[in-house]
Amino acid sequence: MKEKKNLVITIGRQYGSGGRIVGKALAEELGIHFYDEEILTITSEQSAVGEVFFRLADEKAGSNLLYKIVSGLKPQLGKPSTDADIVKPENLFRFQSKVIKELASEESCIIAGRCGDYILGREKEAFPGLVKIFVYADNETLIKRTMEVDNVDEKEAAKRVKKINRERKEYYRYYTGGNWEDWDNYDLIINTSCIDLEQTAKLIKDYIKLRGIEL
């Protein structure tokens, strides 16, 4: 009898691209969990480290200058420490990585951001149902969607798009040594400037069918 494999979708997303909305809608349609900020809560509960520490470090690069100076150097995804360095960004990332791998092992789910594609992609044999998605849009669309969703003016929206996407890019670089916007990291790249979010969710669902991955 063929062993059933979990469908695990990771969604890298530019701020304002609608990636989070797409992920939630797709999860609801597929009847699986969508994990975004929920990962911070779960990690806090498992590690007994205050959730505020994870929120402060969430999708932001660490402060160790050595990582910024030495190209390609990144934290090991080994067992997290429970010693004095427990709340260091690198160690918080290890805790979070552990939770992401546990979720992917236990159930079919969708995981937003937080280097999920890298964390799970390093162990392809363990996660044969992994599908890595990246959602982006042109700057005009990013700003427009941010204005609508965050209820801010154009100037503030443009500021948020630039700041948060820069932080996400630096975060990915810091913890993986790679380029967040390198399309080779992903299985499917979708430009939501061209299609609406409902169509985007359908496109991902159709792609999963083509891959032959069943829930």
JSON list of C-alpha atoms in Angstrom, two decimals:
[
{"chain": "A", "resi": 1, "resn": "MET", "atom": "CA", "xyz": [0.00, 0.00, 0.00]},
{"chain": "A", "resi": 2, "resn": "LYS", "atom": "CA", "xyz": [1.36, 3.40, -1.02]},
{"chain": "A", "resi": 3, "resn": "GLU", "atom": "CA", "xyz": [2.13, 5.59, 1.97]},
{"chain": "A", "resi": 4, "resn": "LYS", "atom": "CA", "xyz": [0.27, 8.89, 1.97]},
{"chain": "A", "resi": 5, "resn": "LYS", "atom": "CA", "xyz": [2.49, 11.96, 2.07]},
{"chain": "A", "resi": 6, "resn": "ASN", "atom": "CA", "xyz": [1.60, 15.27, 3.66]},
{"chain": "A", "resi": 7, "resn": "LEU", "atom": "CA", "xyz": [0.98, 18.19, 1.34]},
{"chain": "A", "resi": 8, "resn": "VAL", "atom": "CA", "xyz": [3.09, 21.02, 2.72]},
{"chain": "A", "resi": 9, "resn": "ILE", "atom": "CA", "xyz": [2.95, 24.36, 0.90]},
{"chain": "A", "resi": 10, "resn": "THR", "atom": "CA", "xyz": [5.42, 27.08, 1.80]},
{"chain": "A", "resi": 11, "resn": "ILE", "atom": "CA", "xyz": [4.55, 30.59, 0.63]},
{"chain": "A", "resi": 12, "resn": "GLY", "atom": "CA", "xyz": [7.24, 33.23, 0.32]},
{"chain": "A", "resi": 13, "resn": "ARG", "atom": "CA", "xyz": [5.47, 36.53, -0.25]},
{"chain": "A", "resi": 14, "resn": "GLN", "atom": "CA", "xyz": [6.29, 40.15, -0.87]},
{"chain": "A", "resi": 15, "resn": "TYR", "atom": "CA", "xyz": [4.45, 42.50, 1.44]},
{"chain": "A", "resi": 16, "resn": "GLY", "atom": "CA", "xyz": [1.40, 43.73, -0.45]},
{"chain": "A", "resi": 17, "resn": "SER", "atom": "CA", "xyz": [1.34, 40.82, -2.91]},
{"chain": "A", "resi": 18, "resn": "GLY", "atom": "CA", "xyz": [-1.65, 39.18, -1.23]},
{"chain": "A", "resi": 19, "resn": "GLY", "atom": "CA", "xyz": [0.30, 36.02, -0.40]},
{"chain": "A", "resi": 20, "resn": "ARG", "atom": "CA", "xyz": [-1.15, 35.75, 3.10]},
{"chain": "A", "resi": 21, "resn": "ILE", "atom": "CA", "xyz": [-4.72, 36.16, 1.84]},
{"chain": "A", "resi": 22, "resn": "VAL", "atom": "CA", "xyz": [-4.11, 33.54, -0.85]},
{"chain": "A", "resi": 23, "resn": "GLY", "atom": "CA", "xyz": [-2.61, 31.14, 1.68]},
{"chain": "A", "resi": 24, "resn": "LYS", "atom": "CA", "xyz": [-5.54, 31.45, 4.08]},
{"chain": "A", "resi": 25, "resn": "ALA", "atom": "CA", "xyz": [-8.11, 31.03, 1.31]},
{"chain": "A", "resi": 26, "resn": "LEU", "atom": "CA", "xyz": [-6.31, 28.01, -0.11]},
{"chain": "A", "resi": 27, "resn": "ALA", "atom": "CA", "xyz": [-5.97, 26.38, 3.31]},
{"chain": "A", "resi": 28, "resn": "GLU", "atom": "CA", "xyz": [-9.69, 26.83, 3.94]},
{"chain": "A", "resi": 29, "resn": "GLU", "atom": "CA", "xyz": [-10.56, 25.32, 0.56]},
{"chain": "A", "resi": 30, "resn": "LEU", "atom": "CA", "xyz": [-8.23, 22.35, 1.06]},
{"chain": "A", "resi": 31, "resn": "GLY", "atom": "CA", "xyz": [-9.31, 21.85, 4.67]},
{"chain": "A", "resi": 32, "resn": "ILE", "atom": "CA", "xyz": [-5.82, 22.18, 6.12]},
{"chain": "A", "resi": 33, "resn": "HIS", "atom": "CA", "xyz": [-4.16, 24.55, 8.60]},
{"chain": "A", "resi": 34, "resn": "PHE", "atom": "CA", "xyz": [-2.55, 27.83, 7.58]},
{"chain": "A", "resi": 35, "resn": "TYR", "atom": "CA", "xyz": [0.37, 28.86, 9.77]},
{"chain": "A", "resi": 36, "resn": "ASP", "atom": "CA", "xyz": [1.70, 32.40, 9.81]},
{"chain": "A", "resi": 37, "resn": "GLU", "atom": "CA", "xyz": [2.05, 34.23, 13.13]},
{"chain": "A", "resi": 38, "resn": "GLU", "atom": "CA", "xyz": [0.61, 31.13, 14.79]},
{"chain": "A", "resi": 39, "resn": "ILE", "atom": "CA", "xyz": [4.10, 29.65, 14.46]},
{"chain": "A", "resi": 40, "resn": "LEU", "atom": "CA", "xyz": [5.37, 32.25, 16.93]},
{"chain": "A", "resi": 41, "resn": "THR", "atom": "CA", "xyz": [2.78, 31.24, 19.52]},
{"chain": "A", "resi": 42, "resn": "ILE", "atom": "CA", "xyz": [3.46, 27.52, 19.10]},
{"chain": "A", "resi": 43, "resn": "THR", "atom": "CA", "xyz": [7.22, 28.05, 19.29]},
{"chain": "A", "resi": 44, "resn": "SER", "atom": "CA", "xyz": [6.87, 30.16, 22.41]},
{"chain": "A", "resi": 45, "resn": "GLU", "atom": "CA", "xyz": [4.76, 27.49, 24.11]},
{"chain": "A", "resi": 46, "resn": "GLN", "atom": "CA", "xyz": [7.19, 24.69, 23.21]},
{"chain": "A", "resi": 47, "resn": "SER", "atom": "CA", "xyz": [10.35, 26.59, 24.14]},
{"chain": "A", "resi": 48, "resn": "ALA", "atom": "CA", "xyz": [9.01, 28.37, 27.25]},
{"chain": "A", "resi": 49, "resn": "VAL", "atom": "CA", "xyz": [10.51, 31.57, 25.79]},
{"chain": "A", "resi": 50, "resn": "GLY", "atom": "CA", "xyz": [8.23, 34.63, 25.87]},
{"chain": "A", "resi": 51, "resn": "GLU", "atom": "CA", "xyz": [6.37, 35.16, 22.61]},
{"chain": "A", "resi": 52, "resn": "VAL", "atom": "CA", "xyz": [7.52, 38.79, 22.59]},
{"chain": "A", "resi": 53, "resn": "PHE", "atom": "CA", "xyz": [11.09, 37.63, 21.82]},
{"chain": "A", "resi": 54, "resn": "PHE", "atom": "CA", "xyz": [9.91, 35.73, 18.76]},
{"chain": "A", "resi": 55, "resn": "ARG", "atom": "CA", "xyz": [7.78, 38.66, 17.60]},
{"chain": "A", "resi": 56, "resn": "LEU", "atom": "CA", "xyz": [10.68, 41.09, 17.92]},
{"chain": "A", "resi": 57, "resn": "ALA", "atom": "CA", "xyz": [12.87, 38.81, 15.80]},
{"chain": "A", "resi": 58, "resn": "ASP", "atom": "CA", "xyz": [10.11, 37.77, 13.37]},
{"chain": "A", "resi": 59, "resn": "GLU", "atom": "CA", "xyz": [11.31, 37.87, 9.75]},
{"chain": "A", "resi": 60, "resn": "LYS", "atom": "CA", "xyz": [14.15, 40.24, 10.62]},
{"chain": "A", "resi": 61, "resn": "ALA", "atom": "CA", "xyz": [17.86, 39.59, 10.26]},
{"chain": "A", "resi": 62, "resn": "GLY", "atom": "CA", "xyz": [19.92, 39.01, 13.40]},
{"chain": "A", "resi": 63, "resn": "SER", "atom": "CA", "xyz": [22.39, 41.53, 14.77]},
{"chain": "A", "resi": 64, "resn": "ASN", "atom": "CA", "xyz": [25.59, 39.48, 14.61]},
{"chain": "A", "resi": 65, "resn": "LEU", "atom": "CA", "xyz": [27.88, 41.54, 12.36]},
{"chain": "A", "resi": 66, "resn": "LEU", "atom": "CA", "xyz": [29.96, 38.47, 11.54]},
{"chain": "A", "resi": 67, "resn": "TYR", "atom": "CA", "xyz": [27.01, 37.03, 9.60]},
{"chain": "A", "resi": 68, "resn": "LYS", "atom": "CA", "xyz": [26.76, 40.21, 7.57]},
{"chain": "A", "resi": 69, "resn": "ILE", "atom": "CA", "xyz": [30.48, 40.40, 6.83]},
{"chain": "A", "resi": 70, "resn": "VAL", "atom": "CA", "xyz": [31.23, 36.78, 5.97]},
{"chain": "A", "resi": 71, "resn": "SER", "atom": "CA", "xyz": [29.33, 35.84, 2.80]},
{"chain": "A", "resi": 72, "resn": "GLY", "atom": "CA", "xyz": [27.37, 32.63, 3.00]},
{"chain": "A", "resi": 73, "resn": "LEU", "atom": "CA", "xyz": [27.81, 32.09, 6.73]},
{"chain": "A", "resi": 74, "resn": "LYS", "atom": "CA", "xyz": [24.57, 31.08, 8.41]},
{"chain": "A", "resi": 75, "resn": "PRO", "atom": "CA", "xyz": [23.35, 29.46, 11.63]},
{"chain": "A", "resi": 76, "resn": "GLN", "atom": "CA", "xyz": [23.22, 25.70, 11.78]},
{"chain": "A", "resi": 77, "resn": "LEU", "atom": "CA", "xyz": [19.72, 24.25, 12.01]},
{"chain": "A", "resi": 78, "resn": "GLY", "atom": "CA", "xyz": [20.67, 21.95, 14.83]},
{"chain": "A", "resi": 79, "resn": "LYS", "atom": "CA", "xyz": [19.14, 21.53, 18.25]},
{"chain": "A", "resi": 80, "resn": "PRO", "atom": "CA", "xyz": [18.26, 24.87, 19.90]},
{"chain": "A", "resi": 81, "resn": "SER", "atom": "CA", "xyz": [20.15, 25.85, 23.03]},
{"chain": "A", "resi": 82, "resn": "THR", "atom": "CA", "xyz": [18.51, 26.26, 26.43]},
{"chain": "A", "resi": 83, "resn": "ASP", "atom": "CA", "xyz": [21.54, 27.98, 27.95]},
{"chain": "A", "resi": 84, "resn": "ALA", "atom": "CA", "xyz": [22.33, 31.68, 28.37]},
{"chain": "A", "resi": 85, "resn": "ASP", "atom": "CA", "xyz": [22.03, 32.30, 24.62]},
{"chain": "A", "resi": 86, "resn": "ILE", "atom": "CA", "xyz": [18.45, 31.05, 24.54]},
{"chain": "A", "resi": 87, "resn": "VAL", "atom": "CA", "xyz": [16.95, 34.34, 23.29]},
{"chain": "A", "resi": 88, "resn": "LYS", "atom": "CA", "xyz": [19.63, 35.15, 20.72]},
{"chain": "A", "resi": 89, "resn": "PRO", "atom": "CA", "xyz": [18.08, 35.54, 17.23]},
{"chain": "A", "resi": 90, "resn": "GLU", "atom": "CA", "xyz": [20.01, 32.57, 15.85]},
{"chain": "A", "resi": 91, "resn": "ASN", "atom": "CA", "xyz": [18.72, 30.33, 18.61]},
{"chain": "A", "resi": 92, "resn": "LEU", "atom": "CA", "xyz": [15.15, 31.58, 18.24]},
{"chain": "A", "resi": 93, "resn": "PHE", "atom": "CA", "xyz": [15.42, 30.68, 14.56]},
{"chain": "A", "resi": 94, "resn": "ARG", "atom": "CA", "xyz": [16.45, 27.13, 15.53]},
{"chain": "A", "resi": 95, "resn": "PHE", "atom": "CA", "xyz": [13.43, 26.81, 17.81]},
{"chain": "A", "resi": 96, "resn": "GLN", "atom": "CA", "xyz": [11.18, 28.09, 15.04]},
{"chain": "A", "resi": 97, "resn": "SER", "atom": "CA", "xyz": [12.77, 25.78, 12.45]},
{"chain": "A", "resi": 98, "resn": "LYS", "atom": "CA", "xyz": [12.14, 22.82, 14.74]},
{"chain": "A", "resi": 99, "resn": "VAL", "atom": "CA", "xyz": [8.44, 23.71, 14.99]},
{"chain": "A", "resi": 100, "resn": "ILE", "atom": "CA", "xyz": [8.12, 24.16, 11.22]},
{"chain": "A", "resi": 101, "resn": "LYS", "atom": "CA", "xyz": [9.62, 20.70, 10.61]},
{"chain": "A", "resi": 102, "resn": "GLU", "atom": "CA", "xyz": [7.36, 19.14, 13.24]},
{"chain": "A", "resi": 103, "resn": "LEU", "atom": "CA", "xyz": [4.23, 20.70, 11.71]},
{"chain": "A", "resi": 104, "resn": "ALA", "atom": "CA", "xyz": [5.22, 19.51, 8.23]},
{"chain": "A", "resi": 105, "resn": "SER", "atom": "CA", "xyz": [5.86, 16.00, 9.57]},
{"chain": "A", "resi": 106, "resn": "GLU", "atom": "CA", "xyz": [2.56, 15.77, 11.42]},
{"chain": "A", "resi": 107, "resn": "GLU", "atom": "CA", "xyz": [0.03, 17.21, 8.97]},
{"chain": "A", "resi": 108, "resn": "SER", "atom": "CA", "xyz": [-0.74, 18.70, 5.59]},
{"chain": "A", "resi": 109, "resn": "CYS", "atom": "CA", "xyz": [-0.51, 22.47, 6.00]},
{"chain": "A", "resi": 110, "resn": "ILE", "atom": "CA", "xyz": [0.48, 25.82, 4.53]},
{"chain": "A", "resi": 111, "resn": "ILE", "atom": "CA", "xyz": [3.39, 27.75, 6.06]},
{"chain": "A", "resi": 112, "resn": "ALA", "atom": "CA", "xyz": [3.87, 31.45, 5.33]},
{"chain": "A", "resi": 113, "resn": "GLY", "atom": "CA", "xyz": [7.39, 32.88, 5.13]},
{"chain": "A", "resi": 114, "resn": "ARG", "atom": "CA", "xyz": [10.02, 32.33, 7.82]},
{"chain": "A", "resi": 115, "resn": "CYS", "atom": "CA", "xyz": [12.37, 30.54, 5.40]},
{"chain": "A", "resi": 116, "resn": "GLY", "atom": "CA", "xyz": [10.02, 27.56, 5.31]},
{"chain": "A", "resi": 117, "resn": "ASP", "atom": "CA", "xyz": [11.11, 26.67, 1.77]},
{"chain": "A", "resi": 118, "resn": "TYR", "atom": "CA", "xyz": [14.74, 26.52, 2.90]},
{"chain": "A", "resi": 119, "resn": "ILE", "atom": "CA", "xyz": [14.14, 24.71, 6.20]},
{"chain": "A", "resi": 120, "resn": "LEU", "atom": "CA", "xyz": [12.04, 21.94, 4.65]},
{"chain": "A", "resi": 121, "resn": "GLY", "atom": "CA", "xyz": [13.81, 21.92, 1.29]},
{"chain": "A", "resi": 122, "resn": "ARG", "atom": "CA", "xyz": [17.06, 20.87, 2.96]},
{"chain": "A", "resi": 123, "resn": "GLU", "atom": "CA", "xyz": [15.40, 17.56, 3.84]},
{"chain": "A", "resi": 124, "resn": "LYS", "atom": "CA", "xyz": [13.52, 16.72, 0.63]},
{"chain": "A", "resi": 125, "resn": "GLU", "atom": "CA", "xyz": [13.35, 13.01, 1.40]},
{"chain": "A", "resi": 126, "resn": "ALA", "atom": "CA", "xyz": [11.52, 13.72, 4.67]},
{"chain": "A", "resi": 127, "resn": "PHE", "atom": "CA", "xyz": [8.97, 16.01, 2.98]},
{"chain": "A", "resi": 128, "resn": "PRO", "atom": "CA", "xyz": [8.11, 14.50, -0.43]},
{"chain": "A", "resi": 129, "resn": "GLY", "atom": "CA", "xyz": [4.85, 16.48, -0.57]},
{"chain": "A", "resi": 130, "resn": "LEU", "atom": "CA", "xyz": [6.60, 19.85, -0.31]},
{"chain": "A", "resi": 131, "resn": "VAL", "atom": "CA", "xyz": [5.50, 22.58, -2.74]},
{"chain": "A", "resi": 132, "resn": "LYS", "atom": "CA", "xyz": [7.41, 25.87, -2.58]},
{"chain": "A", "resi": 133, "resn": "ILE", "atom": "CA", "xyz": [5.54, 28.96, -3.79]},
{"chain": "A", "resi": 134, "resn": "PHE", "atom": "CA", "xyz": [6.61, 32.60, -4.12]},
{"chain": "A", "resi": 135, "resn": "VAL", "atom": "CA", "xyz": [4.04, 35.36, -4.62]},
{"chain": "A", "resi": 136, "resn": "TYR", "atom": "CA", "xyz": [5.08, 38.82, -5.83]},
{"chain": "A", "resi": 137, "resn": "ALA", "atom": "CA", "xyz": [3.73, 41.84, -7.69]},
{"chain": "A", "resi": 138, "resn": "ASP", "atom": "CA", "xyz": [4.88, 45.07, -9.28]},
{"chain": "A", "resi": 139, "resn": "ASN", "atom": "CA", "xyz": [5.47, 47.99, -6.95]},
{"chain": "A", "resi": 140, "resn": "GLU", "atom": "CA", "xyz": [2.28, 49.79, -7.96]},
{"chain": "A", "resi": 141, "resn": "THR", "atom": "CA", "xyz": [0.19, 46.74, -7.05]},
{"chain": "A", "resi": 142, "resn": "LEU", "atom": "CA", "xyz": [2.06, 46.21, -3.77]},
{"chain": "A", "resi": 143, "resn": "ILE", "atom": "CA", "xyz": [1.36, 49.80, -2.72]},
{"chain": "A", "resi": 144, "resn": "LYS", "atom": "CA", "xyz": [-2.28, 49.70, -3.83]},
{"chain": "A", "resi": 145, "resn": "ARG", "atom": "CA", "xyz": [-3.02, 46.47, -1.93]},
{"chain": "A", "resi": 146, "resn": "THR", "atom": "CA", "xyz": [-1.24, 47.75, 1.18]},
{"chain": "A", "resi": 147, "resn": "MET", "atom": "CA", "xyz": [-3.36, 50.91, 1.09]},
{"chain": "A", "resi": 148, "resn": "GLU", "atom": "CA", "xyz": [-6.52, 48.79, 0.90]},
{"chain": "A", "resi": 149, "resn": "VAL", "atom": "CA", "xyz": [-5.62, 46.16, 3.50]},
{"chain": "A", "resi": 150, "resn": "ASP", "atom": "CA", "xyz": [-3.82, 48.39, 6.01]},
{"chain": "A", "resi": 151, "resn": "ASN", "atom": "CA", "xyz": [-6.12, 51.38, 5.47]},
{"chain": "A", "resi": 152, "resn": "VAL", "atom": "CA", "xyz": [-3.23, 53.84, 5.02]},
{"chain": "A", "resi": 153, "resn": "ASP", "atom": "CA", "xyz": [-2.44, 56.55, 2.47]},
{"chain": "A", "resi": 154, "resn": "GLU", "atom": "CA", "xyz": [-0.14, 56.05, -0.51]},
{"chain": "A", "resi": 155, "resn": "LYS", "atom": "CA", "xyz": [2.93, 57.53, 1.16]},
{"chain": "A", "resi": 156, "resn": "GLU", "atom": "CA", "xyz": [2.64, 55.28, 4.23]},
{"chain": "A", "resi": 157, "resn": "ALA", "atom": "CA", "xyz": [1.89, 52.24, 2.07]},
{"chain": "A", "resi": 158, "resn": "ALA", "atom": "CA", "xyz": [4.98, 52.83, -0.06]},
{"chain": "A", "resi": 159, "resn": "LYS", "atom": "CA", "xyz": [7.06, 53.18, 3.10]},
{"chain": "A", "resi": 160, "resn": "ARG", "atom": "CA", "xyz": [5.76, 49.90, 4.54]},
{"chain": "A", "resi": 161, "resn": "VAL", "atom": "CA", "xyz": [6.27, 47.99, 1.29]},
{"chain": "A", "resi": 162, "resn": "LYS", "atom": "CA", "xyz": [9.87, 49.15, 0.99]},
{"chain": "A", "resi": 163, "resn": "LYS", "atom": "CA", "xyz": [10.74, 48.58, 4.65]},
{"chain": "A", "resi": 164, "resn": "ILE", "atom": "CA", "xyz": [9.09, 45.19, 5.19]},
{"chain": "A", "resi": 165, "resn": "ASN", "atom": "CA", "xyz": [10.25, 43.68, 1.92]},
{"chain": "A", "resi": 166, "resn": "ARG", "atom": "CA", "xyz": [13.79, 44.84, 2.64]},
{"chain": "A", "resi": 167, "resn": "GLU", "atom": "CA", "xyz": [13.57, 43.20, 6.08]},
{"chain": "A", "resi": 168, "resn": "ARG", "atom": "CA", "xyz": [12.28, 39.94, 4.60]},
{"chain": "A", "resi": 169, "resn": "LYS", "atom": "CA", "xyz": [15.05, 39.90, 2.02]},
{"chain": "A", "resi": 170, "resn": "GLU", "atom": "CA", "xyz": [17.73, 40.53, 4.66]},
{"chain": "A", "resi": 171, "resn": "TYR", "atom": "CA", "xyz": [16.17, 37.92, 6.96]},
{"chain": "A", "resi": 172, "resn": "TYR", "atom": "CA", "xyz": [16.31, 35.26, 4.26]},
{"chain": "A", "resi": 173, "resn": "ARG", "atom": "CA", "xyz": [19.88, 36.19, 3.38]},
{"chain": "A", "resi": 174, "resn": "TYR", "atom": "CA", "xyz": [20.96, 36.16, 7.03]},
{"chain": "A", "resi": 175, "resn": "TYR", "atom": "CA", "xyz": [19.56, 32.73, 7.87]},
{"chain": "A", "resi": 176, "resn": "THR", "atom": "CA", "xyz": [20.00, 30.88, 4.57]},
{"chain": "A", "resi": 177, "resn": "GLY", "atom": "CA", "xyz": [22.88, 32.62, 2.83]},
{"chain": "A", "resi": 178, "resn": "GLY", "atom": "CA", "xyz": [20.64, 32.78, -0.24]},
{"chain": "A", "resi": 179, "resn": "ASN", "atom": "CA", "xyz": [18.63, 35.30, -2.21]},
{"chain": "A", "resi": 180, "resn": "TRP", "atom": "CA", "xyz": [14.95, 35.53, -1.24]},
{"chain": "A", "resi": 181, "resn": "GLU", "atom": "CA", "xyz": [14.06, 36.53, -4.80]},
{"chain": "A", "resi": 182, "resn": "ASP", "atom": "CA", "xyz": [16.05, 33.78, -6.51]},
{"chain": "A", "resi": 183, "resn": "TRP", "atom": "CA", "xyz": [13.37, 31.91, -8.47]},
{"chain": "A", "resi": 184, "resn": "ASP", "atom": "CA", "xyz": [15.45, 28.71, -8.33]},
{"chain": "A", "resi": 185, "resn": "ASN", "atom": "CA", "xyz": [14.41, 28.43, -4.65]},
{"chain": "A", "resi": 186, "resn": "TYR", "atom": "CA", "xyz": [10.78, 27.81, -5.58]},
{"chain": "A", "resi": 187, "resn": "ASP", "atom": "CA", "xyz": [8.57, 25.43, -7.55]},
{"chain": "A", "resi": 188, "resn": "LEU", "atom": "CA", "xyz": [6.00, 28.01, -8.64]},
{"chain": "A", "resi": 189, "resn": "ILE", "atom": "CA", "xyz": [6.37, 31.80, -8.87]},
{"chain": "A", "resi": 190, "resn": "ILE", "atom": "CA", "xyz": [3.21, 33.87, -9.29]},
{"chain": "A", "resi": 191, "resn": "ASN", "atom": "CA", "xyz": [2.88, 37.53, -10.23]},
{"chain": "A", "resi": 192, "resn": "THR", "atom": "CA", "xyz": [-0.36, 38.76, -8.66]},
{"chain": "A", "resi": 193, "resn": "SER", "atom": "CA", "xyz": [-0.21, 42.01, -10.65]},
{"chain": "A", "resi": 194, "resn": "CYS", "atom": "CA", "xyz": [-1.64, 40.02, -13.54]},
{"chain": "A", "resi": 195, "resn": "ILE", "atom": "CA", "xyz": [-4.31, 37.91, -11.82]},
{"chain": "A", "resi": 196, "resn": "ASP", "atom": "CA", "xyz": [-6.54, 38.39, -8.78]},
{"chain": "A", "resi": 197, "resn": "LEU", "atom": "CA", "xyz": [-6.06, 36.55, -5.50]},
{"chain": "A", "resi": 198, "resn": "GLU", "atom": "CA", "xyz": [-8.88, 34.07, -6.12]},
{"chain": "A", "resi": 199, "resn": "GLN", "atom": "CA", "xyz": [-7.26, 33.10, -9.43]},
{"chain": "A", "resi": 200, "resn": "THR", "atom": "CA", "xyz": [-3.92, 32.80, -7.66]},
{"chain": "A", "resi": 201, "resn": "ALA", "atom": "CA", "xyz": [-5.32, 30.29, -5.17]},
{"chain": "A", "resi": 202, "resn": "LYS", "atom": "CA", "xyz": [-6.86, 28.30, -8.06]},
{"chain": "A", "resi": 203, "resn": "LEU", "atom": "CA", "xyz": [-3.55, 28.33, -9.92]},
{"chain": "A", "resi": 204, "resn": "ILE", "atom": "CA", "xyz": [-1.74, 26.85, -6.91]},
{"chain": "A", "resi": 205, "resn": "LYS", "atom": "CA", "xyz": [-4.45, 24.22, -6.48]},
{"chain": "A", "resi": 206, "resn": "ASP", "atom": "CA", "xyz": [-4.20, 23.24, -10.17]},
{"chain": "A", "resi": 207, "resn": "TYR", "atom": "CA", "xyz": [-0.42, 23.04, -9.87]},
{"chain": "A", "resi": 208, "resn": "ILE", "atom": "CA", "xyz": [-0.72, 20.68, -6.88]},
{"chain": "A", "resi": 209, "resn": "LYS", "atom": "CA", "xyz": [-3.00, 18.44, -8.95]},
{"chain": "A", "resi": 210, "resn": "LEU", "atom": "CA", "xyz": [-0.44, 18.40, -11.76]},
{"chain": "A", "resi": 211, "resn": "ARG", "atom": "CA", "xyz": [2.19, 17.33, -9.25]},
{"chain": "A", "resi": 212, "resn": "GLY", "atom": "CA", "xyz": [-0.02, 14.40, -8.28]},
{"chain": "A", "resi": 213, "resn": "ILE", "atom": "CA", "xyz": [0.01, 15.24, -4.58]},
{"chain": "A", "resi": 214, "resn": "GLU", "atom": "CA", "xyz": [-3.17, 14.18, -2.81]},
{"chain": "A", "resi": 215, "resn": "LEU", "atom": "CA", "xyz": [-4.49, 15.19, 0.61]}
]
